[in-house]
Coordinates of C-alpha atoms and ligand atoms in Angstrom, one line a residue:
M1 CA 0.0 0.0 -0.1
R2 CA 1.2 3.5 -0.9
L3 CA 0.8 5.8 1.9
S4 CA 0.0 8.7 -0.7
K5 CA -3.3 6.7 -1.3
L6 CA -3.7 5.3 2.1
F7 CA -6.7 6.9 4.4
M8 CA -4.3 7.4 7.4
P9 CA -5.1 10.5 9.3
T10 CA -2.6 10.4 12.2
L11 CA -2.7 12.7 15.0
K12 CA -0.1 14.4 17.2
E13 CA -2.4 14.6 20.2
A14 CA -5.0 12.4 21.5
P15 CA -8.4 13.8 22.2
S16 CA -8.9 14.8 25.6
D17 CA -11.5 12.2 26.5
A18 CA -9.1 9.2 25.6
I19 CA -7.7 8.2 28.8
I20 CA -6.0 4.9 28.3
A21 CA -2.9 4.4 26.3
S22 CA -4.7 2.0 23.7
N23 CA -7.6 4.4 23.3
K24 CA -5.1 7.4 22.7
L25 CA -2.8 5.2 20.5
M26 CA -5.8 3.7 18.5
I27 CA -7.1 7.0 17.7
R28 CA -3.5 8.9 17.1
A29 CA -2.4 6.0 14.9
A30 CA -5.6 6.2 12.7
L31 CA -6.9 2.6 13.7
A32 CA -10.1 4.1 14.8
R33 CA -12.2 7.2 15.6
K34 CA -15.1 7.9 18.0
I35 CA -18.5 8.4 16.3
S36 CA -20.5 9.1 19.3
N37 CA -20.3 7.7 22.9
G38 CA -19.6 4.1 23.0
L39 CA -19.5 3.9 19.3
Y40 CA -16.3 3.5 17.1
S41 CA -15.6 3.4 13.5
Y42 CA -12.7 1.5 12.3
L43 CA -10.2 3.1 9.6
P44 CA -8.1 1.1 7.2
L45 CA -5.1 0.1 9.7
G46 CA -7.7 -0.7 12.4
V47 CA -9.8 -2.9 10.1
R48 CA -6.3 -4.8 9.0
V49 CA -5.7 -5.5 12.7
L50 CA -8.9 -6.6 13.5
S51 CA -9.1 -8.9 10.6
K52 CA -5.7 -10.5 11.6
I53 CA -6.9 -11.1 15.0
S54 CA -10.1 -12.6 13.6
N55 CA -8.1 -14.8 11.4
I56 CA -5.8 -16.2 14.1
I57 CA -9.1 -16.9 15.9
R58 CA -10.8 -18.5 12.9
E59 CA -7.6 -20.7 12.3
E60 CA -7.4 -22.0 15.7
M61 CA -11.3 -22.7 15.9
D62 CA -11.2 -24.6 12.5
A63 CA -8.1 -26.4 13.8
I64 CA -10.4 -27.8 16.6
G65 CA -13.4 -28.7 14.3
S66 CA -15.6 -25.6 14.8
N67 CA -17.8 -24.8 12.0
E68 CA -18.3 -21.0 11.2
C69 CA -21.6 -19.6 10.7
I70 CA -23.2 -16.0 10.9
M71 CA -26.4 -15.5 12.9
P72 CA -28.7 -12.6 12.1
I73 CA -27.9 -9.7 14.5
L74 CA -31.5 -9.0 15.2
V75 CA -33.3 -11.5 17.5
S76 CA -36.7 -11.5 18.0
K77 CA -38.7 -11.5 21.5
E78 CA -40.0 -14.9 20.4
L79 CA -36.5 -16.1 20.3
L80 CA -35.3 -14.9 23.5
T81 CA -38.6 -16.0 25.6
P82 CA -38.1 -19.8 26.0
S83 CA -34.6 -19.0 27.9
G84 CA -36.1 -16.2 30.0
R85 CA -33.5 -14.0 28.6
W86 CA -36.1 -11.3 27.2
E87 CA -37.2 -10.7 30.6
R88 CA -33.9 -11.2 32.4
F89 CA -31.9 -8.7 30.2
K90 CA -33.0 -5.2 31.5
K91 CA -31.7 -2.2 30.2
E92 CA -28.5 -3.5 28.4
L93 CA -30.6 -5.0 25.8
F94 CA -31.1 -2.7 22.8
R95 CA -34.9 -3.2 22.1
L96 CA -36.8 -2.0 19.0
K97 CA -40.0 -3.2 16.9
D98 CA -40.4 -3.9 13.5
R99 CA -43.0 -2.3 11.2
N100 CA -45.6 -4.9 12.4
D101 CA -45.2 -4.0 16.0
V102 CA -42.9 -7.4 16.5
D103 CA -40.5 -6.9 19.4
M104 CA -36.8 -7.3 18.5
A105 CA -33.5 -7.0 20.0
M106 CA -30.1 -6.3 18.6
G107 CA -28.3 -9.5 19.7
P108 CA -26.1 -9.3 22.9
T109 CA -24.9 -12.9 22.4
H110 CA -26.6 -16.0 20.3
E111 CA -27.1 -18.9 22.6
E112 CA -30.8 -19.1 21.3
A113 CA -30.2 -18.5 17.7
F114 CA -27.4 -21.3 17.7
T115 CA -29.5 -23.7 19.8
I116 CA -32.3 -23.4 17.4
T117 CA -30.1 -23.8 14.5
A118 CA -28.8 -27.0 15.6
Q119 CA -32.3 -28.1 16.8
N120 CA -33.7 -27.7 13.4
E121 CA -31.0 -29.9 11.8
I122 CA -30.1 -32.5 14.3
Q123 CA -31.9 -35.7 15.3
S124 CA -29.6 -38.1 16.1
Y125 CA -26.5 -38.8 18.5
K126 CA -24.7 -39.5 15.5
D127 CA -24.6 -35.9 14.3
L128 CA -23.1 -34.9 17.7
P129 CA -20.8 -33.4 19.0
L130 CA -21.2 -30.3 16.8
T131 CA -19.5 -27.0 17.6
L132 CA -20.6 -23.8 15.6
Y133 CA -19.3 -20.3 15.8
Q134 CA -19.5 -16.8 14.3
I135 CA -17.2 -13.8 14.5
H136 CA -19.9 -11.1 14.6
T137 CA -21.0 -7.8 15.9
K138 CA -22.9 -7.6 19.5
F139 CA -24.7 -4.9 21.2
R140 CA -25.0 -4.0 24.7
D141 CA -26.4 -0.6 26.2
E142 CA -23.8 -0.1 28.6
I143 CA -24.4 2.3 31.4
R144 CA -21.0 4.0 31.0
P145 CA -19.4 3.1 28.0
R146 CA -15.6 3.9 28.6
F147 CA -11.9 2.9 27.9
G148 CA -12.5 3.4 24.1
V149 CA -13.3 -0.1 22.3
I150 CA -12.8 -2.0 25.6
R151 CA -16.1 -1.2 26.7
S152 CA -18.3 0.1 24.0
K153 CA -22.1 -0.3 23.0
E154 CA -21.2 -2.2 19.8
F155 CA -18.5 -4.6 19.5
T156 CA -17.3 -7.9 17.5
M157 CA -17.1 -11.1 19.5
K158 CA -16.4 -14.7 18.4
D159 CA -18.9 -16.7 20.0
A160 CA -19.0 -20.5 19.8
Y161 CA -21.4 -23.3 21.2
S162 CA -21.0 -26.8 21.4
F163 CA -23.5 -29.7 21.6
H164 CA -23.0 -33.0 23.2
I165 CA -24.8 -36.2 24.4
T166 CA -22.4 -36.8 27.3
K167 CA -20.6 -34.8 29.9
E168 CA -17.3 -36.5 28.9
C169 CA -17.7 -35.5 25.4
L170 CA -18.6 -31.7 26.6
D171 CA -15.3 -31.8 28.7
K172 CA -13.3 -33.0 25.8
T173 CA -14.3 -30.0 23.8
Y174 CA -14.0 -27.5 26.5
N175 CA -10.5 -28.6 27.0
D176 CA -9.8 -28.4 23.4
M177 CA -11.1 -24.7 23.3
S178 CA -9.1 -24.0 26.7
R179 CA -5.8 -25.1 24.7
A180 CA -7.1 -23.0 21.5
Y181 CA -7.7 -20.0 23.5
T182 CA -4.2 -20.1 25.1
K183 CA -2.6 -20.4 21.5
I184 CA -4.7 -17.8 20.3
F185 CA -3.7 -15.2 22.8
K186 CA -0.1 -16.1 22.4
R187 CA -0.1 -16.0 18.6
M188 CA -1.4 -12.3 19.0
G189 CA 1.5 -11.8 21.3
L190 CA -0.7 -11.1 24.4
D191 CA 0.3 -12.3 28.0
T192 CA -3.0 -13.5 29.4
V193 CA -3.7 -15.4 32.8
S194 CA -6.5 -18.1 32.8
V195 CA -8.8 -18.1 35.8
K196 CA -10.5 -21.3 36.6
A197 CA -13.8 -21.0 38.4
D198 CA -16.7 -23.1 39.3
S199 CA -19.5 -22.5 36.9
G200 CA -22.3 -23.4 39.4
A201 CA -24.7 -25.1 37.0
M202 CA -22.4 -27.9 36.1
G203 CA -20.2 -28.1 39.1
G204 CA -16.4 -28.8 39.3
E205 CA -14.3 -26.7 36.9
G206 CA -16.8 -25.5 34.4
S207 CA -15.7 -22.2 33.6
E208 CA -12.5 -20.4 32.8
E209 CA -11.8 -16.9 32.1
F210 CA -8.8 -15.6 30.2
M211 CA -7.7 -12.2 31.2
V212 CA -4.9 -9.5 30.6
L213 CA -3.7 -8.0 33.9
S214 CA -4.7 -4.2 33.2
E215 CA -5.4 -1.4 35.7
V216 CA -8.4 -0.4 33.5
G217 CA -9.7 -4.2 33.9
E218 CA -13.2 -4.4 35.6
E219 CA -12.7 -7.8 37.0
T220 CA -10.7 -8.5 40.3
I221 CA -8.7 -11.5 40.3
I222 CA -7.5 -13.1 43.7
F223 CA -4.2 -14.9 43.6
C224 CA -2.3 -16.8 46.1
S225 CA 1.2 -15.5 47.2
K226 CA 2.2 -19.1 47.4
C227 CA 0.5 -21.6 45.5
D228 CA -1.2 -21.8 42.1
Y229 CA -4.6 -20.9 43.4
R230 CA -6.2 -18.0 41.5
A231 CA -9.9 -17.0 40.7
N232 CA -12.2 -14.3 39.9
V233 CA -13.1 -12.5 43.1
E234 CA -16.8 -13.4 42.1
K235 CA -15.8 -17.0 42.8
A236 CA -12.5 -17.0 45.0
N237 CA -13.0 -19.0 48.0
V238 CA -11.2 -18.3 51.3
K239 CA -10.0 -20.7 53.9
K240 CA -12.8 -21.9 56.1
D241 CA -12.8 -20.0 59.5
D242 CA -13.5 -22.7 62.0
E243 CA -11.9 -21.1 64.8
V244 CA -14.5 -20.3 67.2
K245 CA -14.0 -17.6 69.7
S246 CA -14.7 -17.9 73.4
Y247 CA -17.7 -16.0 74.7
T248 CA -18.1 -14.2 78.0
D249 CA -21.7 -15.7 78.2
K250 CA -23.1 -12.2 79.4
P251 CA -26.8 -12.2 78.8
L252 CA -28.2 -10.7 75.7
E253 CA -28.9 -7.0 75.9
E254 CA -31.0 -4.6 73.8
V255 CA -29.5 -1.2 72.8
N256 CA -31.3 1.7 71.3
T257 CA -29.5 2.9 68.3
P258 CA -31.3 5.8 66.8
D259 CA -30.1 7.6 63.6
I260 CA -27.6 4.7 62.7
K261 CA -27.7 3.9 59.2
T262 CA -24.2 2.6 58.1
I263 CA -21.6 0.2 59.7
N264 CA -19.5 3.3 60.2
D265 CA -22.3 4.8 62.3
L266 CA -22.3 1.6 64.3
E267 CA -18.7 1.3 64.7
K268 CA -18.6 4.9 66.1
F269 CA -21.8 4.2 68.3
F270 CA -20.6 1.1 69.9
N271 CA -16.8 2.4 69.9
T272 CA -15.6 -0.9 68.1
S273 CA -14.6 -2.5 65.0
S274 CA -16.9 -3.8 62.4
K275 CA -15.4 -7.2 62.9
N276 CA -17.4 -7.4 66.2
F277 CA -20.7 -7.1 64.3
I278 CA -22.7 -9.9 62.5
K279 CA -24.7 -8.2 59.5
S280 CA -27.7 -9.9 58.4
I281 CA -29.2 -9.4 54.8
I282 CA -32.7 -10.6 53.7
Y283 CA -32.8 -12.0 50.3
K284 CA -35.5 -13.4 47.8
T285 CA -34.8 -16.2 45.5
E286 CA -36.4 -16.4 41.9
E287 CA -38.6 -19.3 43.5
G288 CA -39.9 -16.7 46.2
E289 CA -38.1 -18.1 49.2
V290 CA -37.0 -15.5 51.4
I291 CA -33.7 -16.2 53.3
L292 CA -31.3 -14.5 55.7
V293 CA -27.7 -14.4 55.1
A294 CA -25.3 -13.7 58.0
T295 CA -21.9 -12.5 57.7
R296 CA -19.0 -10.7 59.7
G297 CA -19.7 -6.9 59.8
D298 CA -16.4 -6.0 57.8
L299 CA -17.2 -8.4 54.9
E300 CA -19.2 -8.4 51.9
I301 CA -21.8 -11.2 50.9
N302 CA -20.9 -12.8 47.5
E303 CA -24.2 -13.1 45.6
T304 CA -22.7 -15.5 43.2
K305 CA -21.7 -17.8 45.9
L306 CA -24.9 -17.7 47.5
S307 CA -26.8 -18.3 44.1
N308 CA -24.6 -21.3 43.6
A309 CA -25.4 -22.7 47.2
L310 CA -29.2 -22.5 46.0
G311 CA -28.4 -24.3 43.0
G312 CA -28.0 -21.7 40.7
L313 CA -31.2 -19.9 41.7
D314 CA -31.2 -15.9 40.9
I315 CA -31.5 -13.9 44.1
E316 CA -31.9 -10.3 44.8
L317 CA -32.2 -8.3 47.8
A318 CA -35.6 -8.4 49.4
D319 CA -37.8 -5.2 49.1
E320 CA -38.8 -3.1 52.1
D321 CA -42.1 -4.7 52.5
T322 CA -40.8 -8.2 52.6
V323 CA -38.0 -7.1 55.2
K324 CA -40.6 -5.5 57.2
E325 CA -43.0 -8.6 57.2
V326 CA -40.0 -11.0 58.1
T327 CA -38.2 -8.8 60.6
G328 CA -40.8 -6.4 62.0
A329 CA -38.5 -3.6 61.4
R330 CA -37.1 -1.3 58.5
V331 CA -34.0 -2.4 56.3
G332 CA -30.8 -2.3 58.4
F333 CA -31.9 -4.0 61.7
A334 CA -32.3 -7.5 60.7
S335 CA -30.6 -10.6 62.5
P336 CA -31.3 -14.3 63.2
I337 CA -32.4 -13.4 66.8
G338 CA -36.3 -13.0 67.1
L339 CA -37.5 -13.0 63.4
K340 CA -41.3 -12.8 62.9
K341 CA -41.4 -15.4 60.3
K342 CA -39.5 -18.7 60.4
I343 CA -36.9 -18.4 57.1
R344 CA -33.9 -20.2 56.4
I345 CA -30.7 -18.9 57.8
F346 CA -27.5 -19.1 55.8
A347 CA -24.3 -18.2 57.8
D348 CA -20.8 -17.4 56.3
Y349 CA -18.1 -19.2 58.3
S350 CA -16.7 -15.9 59.4
I351 CA -19.2 -15.6 61.9
K352 CA -17.6 -18.1 63.9
S353 CA -14.9 -15.9 64.9
V354 CA -16.9 -13.1 66.3
A355 CA -17.4 -13.3 70.1
D356 CA -19.9 -11.5 72.1
A357 CA -21.2 -10.1 68.8
I358 CA -23.6 -7.1 68.0
V359 CA -26.5 -7.7 65.8
G360 CA -29.7 -6.2 64.7
G361 CA -32.6 -6.3 66.9
N362 CA -35.4 -7.1 64.5
K363 CA -36.9 -3.8 65.9
D364 CA -36.5 -0.3 64.5
D365 CA -33.6 1.5 66.0
T366 CA -32.4 -1.6 68.1
H367 CA -29.5 -3.6 68.3
I368 CA -28.5 -6.4 70.6
K369 CA -25.3 -7.0 72.4
N370 CA -23.4 -10.0 73.9
V371 CA -24.8 -12.4 71.1
N372 CA -23.1 -15.9 71.4
I373 CA -23.7 -17.5 67.9
Q374 CA -23.8 -21.2 69.6
R375 CA -26.4 -20.1 72.2
D376 CA -28.4 -17.6 70.4
F377 CA -28.4 -18.7 66.7
N378 CA -30.1 -21.4 64.9
I379 CA -28.3 -21.7 61.6
D380 CA -29.7 -23.9 58.8
V381 CA -26.7 -23.5 56.2
W382 CA -23.2 -22.9 56.8
G383 CA -20.9 -22.0 53.7
D384 CA -18.4 -19.8 52.1
F385 CA -20.9 -16.7 51.1
R386 CA -18.5 -13.8 51.3
T387 CA -16.4 -12.0 48.9
A388 CA -12.6 -12.8 49.1
K389 CA -10.4 -9.8 49.7
E390 CA -6.8 -9.0 50.2
S391 CA -5.0 -10.5 53.4
D392 CA -7.6 -13.4 53.4
K393 CA -6.2 -16.9 53.4
C394 CA -5.8 -19.3 50.5
P395 CA -8.4 -22.1 50.5
E396 CA -5.7 -24.5 49.1
C397 CA -2.6 -23.9 51.3
G398 CA -3.6 -21.2 54.0
E399 CA -1.1 -18.4 52.6
T400 CA -2.1 -14.7 52.3
L401 CA -4.3 -13.8 49.1
Y402 CA -3.6 -10.8 47.1
Q403 CA -5.6 -9.3 44.1
K404 CA -5.3 -7.6 40.8
K405 CA -7.3 -5.9 38.3
G406 CA -8.2 -8.0 35.2
L407 CA -9.6 -7.4 31.7
E408 CA -11.6 -10.2 30.5
L409 CA -10.7 -11.2 26.9
G410 CA -12.3 -14.7 26.7
H411 CA -14.5 -17.0 28.6
I412 CA -15.2 -20.8 28.1
F413 CA -18.3 -22.1 30.1
K414 CA -20.1 -25.5 30.5
L415 CA -23.7 -24.6 30.0
G416 CA -25.3 -27.7 30.6
D417 CA -28.8 -28.0 29.3
K418 CA -30.2 -24.7 30.1
Y419 CA -30.7 -23.7 26.6
T420 CA -31.6 -27.2 25.0
Q421 CA -34.2 -27.7 27.8
A422 CA -35.7 -24.4 27.2
F423 CA -36.2 -25.2 23.5
N424 CA -37.2 -28.7 24.1
F425 CA -34.2 -29.7 22.0
K426 CA -34.0 -33.7 22.0
V427 CA -32.1 -36.2 19.8
L428 CA -32.3 -39.8 19.7
D429 CA -29.5 -41.8 21.3
E430 CA -28.1 -45.1 20.6
N431 CA -31.1 -47.1 22.0
N432 CA -33.7 -44.7 20.2
K433 CA -34.5 -42.9 23.3
E434 CA -34.8 -39.1 23.5
I435 CA -32.3 -37.2 25.2
T436 CA -31.6 -33.5 25.9
P437 CA -28.0 -32.4 24.5
I438 CA -25.9 -30.3 26.9
M439 CA -23.9 -27.2 25.8
G440 CA -20.8 -25.4 26.2
C441 CA -20.3 -21.6 25.1
Y442 CA -17.1 -19.9 24.4
G443 CA -16.5 -16.4 23.7
I444 CA -13.5 -14.0 22.9
G445 CA -13.9 -10.1 22.6
V446 CA -12.1 -9.3 19.2
N447 CA -11.8 -5.4 19.9
R448 CA -10.7 -6.0 23.5
A449 CA -7.9 -8.2 22.2
L450 CA -6.8 -5.3 19.8
A451 CA -7.0 -3.0 22.6
S452 CA -4.9 -5.3 24.9
V453 CA -2.4 -5.8 22.3
I454 CA -1.7 -2.2 22.2
E455 CA -1.8 -2.0 26.2
Q456 CA 0.8 -4.4 26.4
N457 CA 3.0 -3.3 23.5
Y458 CA 3.7 0.5 23.2
D459 CA 6.3 3.1 24.0
D460 CA 6.6 6.8 24.1
K461 CA 6.6 7.0 20.5
G462 CA 3.8 4.8 19.6
I463 CA 2.5 1.3 19.2
I464 CA 5.1 -1.6 18.8
F465 CA 2.8 -4.2 17.0
P466 CA 3.8 -7.9 17.3
I467 CA 4.1 -9.0 13.5
S468 CA 1.4 -11.4 13.8
V469 CA -1.3 -8.6 14.3
A470 CA 0.4 -5.7 12.7
P471 CA -1.6 -3.9 10.0
Y472 CA 1.5 -4.2 7.8
E473 CA 4.8 -6.1 8.4
A474 CA 7.3 -3.7 6.7
I475 CA 7.4 -0.2 5.6
V476 CA 9.9 1.3 2.9
V477 CA 10.4 4.9 3.4
A478 CA 11.7 6.9 0.6
I479 CA 14.0 10.0 1.7
D480 CA 14.2 11.6 -1.6
K481 CA 11.3 12.8 -4.0
E482 CA 9.7 10.9 -6.8
G483 CA 11.5 11.0 -10.1
E484 CA 14.8 10.6 -8.2
E485 CA 16.9 7.4 -8.8
S486 CA 16.8 6.7 -4.9
F487 CA 12.8 7.0 -5.1
K488 CA 12.7 4.2 -7.7
K489 CA 14.9 2.0 -5.8
A490 CA 12.7 2.3 -2.7
E491 CA 9.7 1.6 -4.9
E492 CA 11.7 -1.5 -6.4
I493 CA 12.2 -2.8 -2.8
Y494 CA 8.7 -2.2 -1.9
N495 CA 7.4 -4.2 -4.9
A496 CA 9.9 -7.0 -4.4
L497 CA 9.0 -7.6 -0.8
N498 CA 5.3 -7.5 -1.6
A499 CA 6.0 -10.2 -4.5
L500 CA 7.6 -12.3 -1.7
K501 CA 4.4 -12.1 0.5
V502 CA 5.9 -9.6 3.0
E503 CA 2.9 -7.2 3.5
T504 CA 4.8 -3.8 2.8
M505 CA 4.0 -0.4 2.9
F506 CA 5.5 2.5 0.9
D507 CA 5.9 6.0 2.3
D508 CA 5.9 7.9 -0.8
R509 CA 4.3 10.9 0.5
K510 CA 5.7 14.3 -0.1
E511 CA 6.4 14.9 3.6
R512 CA 9.8 15.6 5.4
L513 CA 11.5 12.5 6.8
G514 CA 10.9 13.6 10.3
V515 CA 7.1 13.4 9.7
K516 CA 7.5 10.1 7.9
L517 CA 9.6 8.6 10.7
N518 CA 7.2 9.8 13.6
D519 CA 4.3 7.9 11.8
C520 CA 6.2 4.8 11.3
D521 CA 6.8 4.6 15.0
L522 CA 3.3 5.4 15.9
I523 CA 1.6 2.9 13.7
G524 CA 4.1 0.3 14.9
I525 CA 5.0 -1.4 11.7
P526 CA 7.5 -4.1 12.8
M527 CA 10.2 -3.4 10.1
R528 CA 11.5 -0.2 8.5
I529 CA 13.7 0.3 5.7
I530 CA 15.0 3.7 4.8
V531 CA 16.1 4.5 1.2
G532 CA 17.9 7.5 0.4
K533 CA 20.8 8.5 -2.1
K534 CA 23.6 9.1 0.3
S535 CA 23.5 5.5 1.7
L536 CA 22.8 4.0 -1.8
Q537 CA 26.0 5.5 -2.9
R538 CA 27.7 3.4 -0.4
G539 CA 25.4 0.4 -1.8
V540 CA 23.5 0.1 1.6
V541 CA 20.0 0.8 3.0
E542 CA 19.0 1.3 6.7
F543 CA 17.1 -1.3 8.5
K544 CA 15.3 -1.0 11.8
L545 CA 13.0 -3.1 13.9
R546 CA 10.3 -1.2 15.5
S547 CA 10.9 -3.1 18.7
S548 CA 14.6 -2.5 18.9
S549 CA 16.5 1.0 19.2
E550 CA 19.3 0.1 16.8
S551 CA 19.4 0.3 13.2
V552 CA 21.6 -1.7 10.9
E553 CA 23.0 -1.1 7.4
V554 CA 22.1 -3.9 4.9
K555 CA 23.7 -4.2 1.4
T556 CA 21.1 -2.9 -1.2
D557 CA 20.9 -6.1 -3.3
E558 CA 20.5 -8.0 -0.2
I559 CA 17.7 -6.1 1.7
V560 CA 14.8 -8.0 0.3
E561 CA 16.1 -11.3 1.2
Y562 CA 17.2 -9.8 4.7
V563 CA 13.6 -8.8 5.2
K564 CA 12.0 -11.9 4.3
R565 CA 14.3 -13.7 6.8
K566 CA 13.5 -11.2 9.6
K567 CA 10.0 -11.7 8.9
E568 CA 10.4 -15.4 9.5
E569 CA 12.5 -14.8 12.7
L570 CA 9.8 -12.6 14.2
F571 CA 7.0 -15.2 13.5
N572 CA 9.5 -18.1 15.0
E573 CA 9.8 -15.9 18.2
I574 CA 6.2 -15.9 18.7
N575 CA 5.6 -19.4 17.6
S576 CA 8.4 -20.9 19.9
K577 CA 6.3 -19.8 22.8
L578 CA 3.2 -21.7 21.6
Ligands
LIG1 ZN1 -2.4 -20.9 48.2

């Protein structure tokens, strides 16, 4: 590609609303432009990077026997209803109506469309397993789009769905996917961490997230300082706290606590640490059961763990009326002592370490002191229901945990029969009996992967693309003007490289050399060849890797072979890590 023809409006400065490096550099290097809040257009260089990333994904998906399809972006209410997602998706779903007043949405993911596609064609176990995927546009009405293409309203995703008769068969595809994902991210030159987690529905290790460690990540990953344990904070376990503190056996005492609204207020009022409180929250499950969950005052209840303990039921905080009915008080005074209605009480292990605890009084503006959990409580379900945090102890080895921010690039998940059940999808097994297939689903955020490649590969001059995803592999810069002998030589080298399948750009613009070199650094092309009359007189041209600060002189008649060899070396470097 000749730069004189290329639409590449690079910028000296990033717009002021671009905060993070990848967002700034994508705009400055003319990969993308913001069109409106949370919506980005891609320019030619950006399109090339996206398509290289997509191709790496496509090659690895195809290599494990996945089949590429394309589903409609629009999904109807009818399609999203059996799974309950039309209702469950709240405002993040872009909803619209067609001219006949039929409810539709812009697809946020495509479980339903793929399930029905498989269901329409598959009747027998002989046709399974089957894995389908697409690389396509998704929509989510983000509350706060930010960080450029990392959290936008429209984005490209690879989403794959597999169908199986047996759990073992699903396990195999799931493991193939896990390996393929590791390979995909390495081929892009990305350092990722994979975080295994319990998926609830299927039990065991049914979910794995692939993240890059990043300050702009919205996930928190818990790591053990000693062993390999790591998990998303939503699911991270902590060492069971079985150590029961000794109690003084003082009698319970009601204390009037007016104007107390927060744990902070309570700490001040009682002049003690929040660790001496037991807080109780009333929840309601999707089946309508009301439960109380108790944890130590300084800890947060983890709704994912709680939901898993309830067999994957959705839960939400109980409304004020329910709280009043169950406790007899306003929100904020619940406890397991003296409830007005018999409900199940779930307790996090952490409350075992609270002696002479302070709890709510199940009465407005009232708390109770000197609570002894063995004497005064009746716990129905003990468990790990709280969010892990730094300085907690590892569930595997007992050492201290720490946390880091992560950005999720990929997620693989054993879905079980959630969607196949919902659609009443059956196939005949070996004995001609109807059986419901089980599914796995597997996603990769394509635009996020692009932003992450930049986040991990840049310096103060611009992007340093790994060769596998660079928009072009080499750039030939002509120092002299068109018409001069040296310009012709540069053009010759450019043509020769392209003929050898080295994707090469030619900076033939009527610009100062400084401008050309700044652009080279900014857009991050891995190999640069400068051709000017002075060096040509000595029979050499200048070669430089974007990743290196040193340039070398290469004999003019050897440069084409030299670049081709370098290209192979750069690819070998990436492939050696696979
Ligand atoms: Zn550990």
